[in-house]
CSV table of C-alpha atoms in Angstrom, one decimal:
chain,number,residue,atom,x,y,z
A,1,MET,CA,-40.3,33.5,-6.6
A,2,GLU,CA,-40.8,31.1,-9.5
A,3,PRO,CA,-37.9,30.0,-11.7
A,4,THR,CA,-38.1,31.2,-15.3
A,5,SER,CA,-39.1,28.7,-18.0
A,6,THR,CA,-35.6,28.6,-19.3
A,7,SER,CA,-34.0,27.9,-15.9
A,8,ALA,CA,-36.7,25.4,-15.0
A,9,SER,CA,-35.4,23.1,-17.7
A,10,VAL,CA,-32.0,22.7,-16.1
A,11,TYR,CA,-32.1,23.9,-12.5
A,12,PRO,CA,-34.1,22.3,-9.8
A,13,ARG,CA,-37.2,24.2,-8.8
A,14,ALA,CA,-35.8,24.6,-5.3
A,15,VAL,CA,-32.5,24.1,-3.5
A,16,LEU,CA,-32.6,23.3,0.3
A,17,PHE,CA,-29.5,23.9,2.4
A,18,ASP,CA,-28.1,22.7,5.7
A,19,LEU,CA,-27.1,26.0,7.3
A,20,LEU,CA,-24.7,25.6,10.2
A,21,THR,CA,-22.2,23.3,8.4
A,22,ALA,CA,-22.9,23.6,4.6
A,23,LEU,CA,-23.1,27.4,4.4
A,24,LEU,CA,-21.6,28.7,7.7
A,25,ASP,CA,-18.3,27.8,9.3
A,26,SER,CA,-19.7,26.9,12.7
A,27,TRP,CA,-16.7,24.7,13.4
A,28,THR,CA,-14.4,27.7,14.0
A,29,VAL,CA,-16.9,29.2,16.5
A,30,TRP,CA,-17.5,26.0,18.4
A,31,ASN,CA,-13.7,25.4,18.6
A,32,ALA,CA,-13.1,28.9,19.9
A,33,ALA,CA,-15.8,28.6,22.5
A,34,ALA,CA,-14.2,25.3,23.7
A,35,ALA,CA,-10.7,26.9,23.7
A,36,SER,CA,-9.3,24.2,21.3
A,37,GLU,CA,-10.1,22.3,18.1
A,38,GLU,CA,-9.8,19.0,19.9
A,39,LYS,CA,-12.3,20.0,22.7
A,40,GLY,CA,-14.5,21.7,20.2
A,41,ARG,CA,-14.8,18.6,18.0
A,42,ALA,CA,-15.5,16.3,21.0
A,43,TRP,CA,-18.2,18.7,22.2
A,44,ARG,CA,-19.8,18.9,18.9
A,45,ALA,CA,-19.6,15.1,18.4
A,46,ARG,CA,-21.4,14.6,21.7
A,47,TYR,CA,-24.0,17.2,20.7
A,48,LEU,CA,-24.7,15.4,17.4
A,49,GLN,CA,-25.1,12.1,19.3
A,50,LEU,CA,-27.7,13.7,21.5
A,51,THR,CA,-29.7,15.3,18.6
A,52,TYR,CA,-29.7,12.1,16.5
A,53,GLY,CA,-30.8,10.0,19.5
A,54,CYS,CA,-33.4,12.2,21.2
A,55,GLY,CA,-36.4,11.5,19.0
A,56,ALA,CA,-38.9,14.4,19.3
A,57,TYR,CA,-37.4,17.9,19.6
A,58,GLN,CA,-35.7,18.9,22.8
A,59,PRO,CA,-34.5,22.5,23.2
A,60,TYR,CA,-31.3,23.0,21.1
A,61,GLU,CA,-29.7,25.2,23.8
A,62,ASP,CA,-30.3,22.5,26.4
A,63,LEU,CA,-28.6,19.8,24.3
A,64,VAL,CA,-25.6,22.1,23.6
A,65,ARG,CA,-25.2,22.7,27.3
A,66,LYS,CA,-25.5,19.0,28.2
A,67,ALA,CA,-23.0,18.1,25.5
A,68,ALA,CA,-20.5,20.6,27.0
A,69,ARG,CA,-20.9,19.1,30.4
A,70,ASP,CA,-20.6,15.6,29.1
A,71,THR,CA,-17.3,16.4,27.5
A,72,GLY,CA,-15.9,18.2,30.5
A,73,LEU,CA,-16.4,21.8,29.4
A,74,PRO,CA,-17.4,24.6,31.7
A,75,ASP,CA,-20.8,26.3,31.3
A,76,SER,CA,-18.9,29.3,29.9
A,77,ALA,CA,-18.3,27.3,26.7
A,78,PRO,CA,-22.0,27.3,25.5
A,79,MET,CA,-22.3,30.9,26.7
A,80,ALA,CA,-19.4,31.9,24.5
A,81,LEU,CA,-20.9,30.0,21.6
A,82,GLU,CA,-24.1,32.0,21.8
A,83,ASP,CA,-22.3,35.2,22.4
A,84,HIS,CA,-20.5,34.8,19.1
A,85,TRP,CA,-23.5,33.3,17.2
A,86,ASP,CA,-23.9,36.4,15.0
A,87,GLN,CA,-20.2,36.1,14.0
A,88,LEU,CA,-20.6,32.7,12.3
A,89,PRO,CA,-18.7,33.2,9.1
A,90,PRO,CA,-20.0,32.0,5.7
A,91,TRP,CA,-17.7,29.5,3.9
A,92,ASP,CA,-16.0,31.0,0.9
A,93,GLY,CA,-18.2,30.8,-2.1
A,94,ALA,CA,-21.4,30.4,-0.1
A,95,ARG,CA,-22.9,33.9,-0.8
A,96,GLU,CA,-21.8,33.7,-4.4
A,97,LEU,CA,-23.6,30.3,-4.8
A,98,LEU,CA,-26.8,31.7,-3.4
A,99,GLY,CA,-26.5,34.8,-5.5
A,100,ALA,CA,-26.1,32.7,-8.7
A,101,LEU,CA,-29.1,30.6,-7.8
A,102,ARG,CA,-31.5,33.3,-6.6
A,103,SER,CA,-33.1,34.1,-10.0
A,104,HIS,CA,-33.4,30.4,-11.0
A,105,CYS,CA,-34.6,28.5,-7.9
A,106,LYS,CA,-36.5,28.8,-4.7
A,107,LEU,CA,-34.0,28.7,-1.7
A,108,ALA,CA,-34.6,27.2,1.7
A,109,VAL,CA,-32.8,26.3,4.9
A,110,VAL,CA,-33.4,23.1,6.9
A,111,THR,CA,-31.4,23.4,10.1
A,112,ASN,CA,-31.0,21.6,13.4
A,113,CYS,CA,-31.4,24.6,15.7
A,114,SER,CA,-33.9,26.5,17.7
A,115,ARG,CA,-36.1,29.0,15.8
A,116,ARG,CA,-34.5,31.9,17.7
A,117,LEU,CA,-30.9,31.0,16.8
A,118,GLY,CA,-31.8,29.5,13.4
A,119,MET,CA,-33.3,32.7,12.1
A,120,ARG,CA,-30.4,34.7,13.3
A,121,ALA,CA,-27.9,32.4,11.5
A,122,ALA,CA,-30.0,32.3,8.3
A,123,ALA,CA,-29.9,36.2,8.3
A,124,LEU,CA,-26.1,36.1,8.2
A,125,MET,CA,-26.3,34.9,4.5
A,126,GLY,CA,-27.8,38.2,3.5
A,127,ILE,CA,-30.5,36.9,1.2
A,128,PRO,CA,-34.3,36.8,1.4
A,129,TRP,CA,-34.9,33.0,2.0
A,130,ASP,CA,-38.1,31.6,0.6
A,131,VAL,CA,-38.4,29.2,3.6
A,132,VAL,CA,-36.5,28.6,6.8
A,133,VAL,CA,-37.3,25.4,8.7
A,134,THR,CA,-35.7,24.7,12.1
A,135,SER,CA,-35.9,21.5,14.0
A,136,GLU,CA,-37.9,23.3,16.7
A,137,GLU,CA,-40.7,24.1,14.2
A,138,ALA,CA,-40.6,20.6,12.7
A,139,GLY,CA,-40.6,19.0,16.1
A,140,TYR,CA,-37.7,16.7,15.2
A,141,TYR,CA,-34.0,17.0,14.4
A,142,LYS,CA,-32.5,15.9,11.1
A,143,PRO,CA,-32.0,13.3,9.8
A,144,ASP,CA,-35.6,12.6,10.7
A,145,PRO,CA,-37.5,13.1,7.4
A,146,ARG,CA,-40.0,15.6,8.9
A,147,PRO,CA,-37.9,18.8,8.7
A,148,TYR,CA,-37.0,18.2,5.0
A,149,ARG,CA,-40.7,17.4,4.2
A,150,MET,CA,-41.9,20.5,6.0
A,151,ALA,CA,-39.6,22.7,3.9
A,152,LEU,CA,-40.8,21.0,0.7
A,153,GLU,CA,-44.4,21.5,1.7
A,154,ARG,CA,-43.9,25.2,2.5
A,155,LEU,CA,-42.1,25.6,-0.8
A,156,GLY,CA,-44.8,23.8,-2.7
A,157,VAL,CA,-42.2,21.7,-4.5
A,158,ASP,CA,-41.9,17.9,-4.8
A,159,ALA,CA,-38.8,16.2,-3.7
A,160,ARG,CA,-38.0,15.0,-7.2
A,161,ASP,CA,-37.8,18.7,-8.3
A,162,ALA,CA,-35.5,19.8,-5.5
A,163,ALA,CA,-31.9,19.4,-4.4
A,164,PHE,CA,-30.3,19.4,-1.0
A,165,VAL,CA,-26.8,20.8,-0.1
A,166,ALA,CA,-25.7,18.9,3.0
A,167,GLY,CA,-23.1,19.8,5.6
A,168,SER,CA,-23.2,16.5,7.5
A,169,GLY,CA,-23.0,12.9,6.3
A,170,TYR,CA,-26.0,12.2,8.6
A,171,ASP,CA,-28.2,14.3,6.3
A,172,MET,CA,-27.9,11.5,3.8
A,173,PHE,CA,-30.2,9.3,5.9
A,174,GLY,CA,-32.9,12.0,5.8
A,175,THR,CA,-32.5,13.0,2.1
A,176,ALA,CA,-32.6,9.4,1.0
A,177,ALA,CA,-35.8,8.8,2.9
A,178,VAL,CA,-37.4,11.9,1.3
A,179,GLY,CA,-36.0,11.3,-2.2
A,180,LEU,CA,-33.8,14.5,-2.4
A,181,ARG,CA,-30.7,14.4,-4.6
A,182,THR,CA,-27.9,15.6,-2.5
A,183,PHE,CA,-24.6,17.4,-2.7
A,184,TRP,CA,-22.4,16.9,0.3
A,185,HIS,CA,-20.2,19.9,1.2
A,186,ASN,CA,-17.8,17.8,3.3
A,187,ARG,CA,-15.5,20.6,4.3
A,188,VAL,CA,-13.6,18.9,7.1
A,189,GLY,CA,-13.3,15.5,5.4
A,190,LEU,CA,-15.6,13.4,7.6
A,191,ALA,CA,-16.3,9.7,6.8
A,192,LEU,CA,-19.8,8.8,5.5
A,193,PRO,CA,-21.7,7.3,8.5
A,194,ALA,CA,-22.2,3.6,8.3
A,195,GLY,CA,-25.4,2.7,6.5
A,196,ALA,CA,-25.9,6.2,4.9
A,197,ALA,CA,-26.6,6.4,1.2
A,198,ALA,CA,-23.8,8.0,-0.8
A,199,PRO,CA,-24.5,11.6,-1.9
A,200,GLU,CA,-24.7,12.3,-5.7
A,201,VAL,CA,-21.7,14.6,-5.4
A,202,GLN,CA,-19.2,15.1,-2.6
A,203,ALA,CA,-16.7,17.9,-2.4
A,204,ALA,CA,-14.5,19.8,0.1
A,205,THR,CA,-15.7,23.1,-1.2
A,206,LEU,CA,-18.9,24.6,-2.6
A,207,GLN,CA,-17.4,25.3,-6.0
A,208,PRO,CA,-18.8,22.1,-7.7
A,209,ALA,CA,-22.3,22.7,-6.4
A,210,LEU,CA,-23.3,25.3,-9.1
A,211,PRO,CA,-22.4,23.2,-12.2
A,212,TRP,CA,-24.2,20.3,-10.6
A,213,LEU,CA,-27.3,22.3,-10.1
A,214,GLN,CA,-27.0,23.9,-13.5
A,215,SER,CA,-27.2,20.4,-15.1
A,216,PHE,CA,-29.7,19.1,-12.6
A,217,ASN,CA,-32.4,18.4,-15.2
A,218,ALA,CA,-30.2,18.2,-18.3
A,219,GLY,CA,-29.5,14.5,-18.2
A,220,ALA,CA,-25.8,15.1,-18.1
A,221,PRO,CA,-23.5,13.2,-15.7
A,222,ALA,CA,-23.0,15.1,-12.5
A,223,PRO,CA,-19.5,16.7,-12.2
A,224,ARG,CA,-17.2,15.1,-9.7
């Protein structure tokens, strides 16, 4: 799908999305699998440490299981997470945002996940994605630049003509390296990691994303 000439003057040619935090509420499912929010956050924090530190791709499911064990959770926790994978709920406004963009931009996912689980999660949004890139396919986890670059190459779009909607502050390392202007959907109010570039826009909901994208090439100040 190519954007129309009218939309191309204001919208980016493509919008890339983090999936499991920016569009889907994976926090709730992780916490339920861990039996509490405190345990779920500790488990997820350890998983993030493992992915950001592992270099070349290691199986997503293995890292999730190792993180559970490292934080004192039983093997039933990662099993419960996968059992409820197809129940990951979209954040409010996520489907509406994608619907509003669909006729104006190419849409892609760049997600830290196995291809098997990533494709299942992407399907929950109910749209025909132009491109879905998982860390398994790219061979590296975000924020390594390679997953973002793979998505751009598959889309046939330069970074300067694309936007990224992040769910994690760590995405800012990767998008800065690639040159992607970034909106951070910081739903749970996390601090920006030390040394990360600030996003162009940060918000606790997806609502400001659409006006930001609508003025992407208009030369107007980004809404905050």
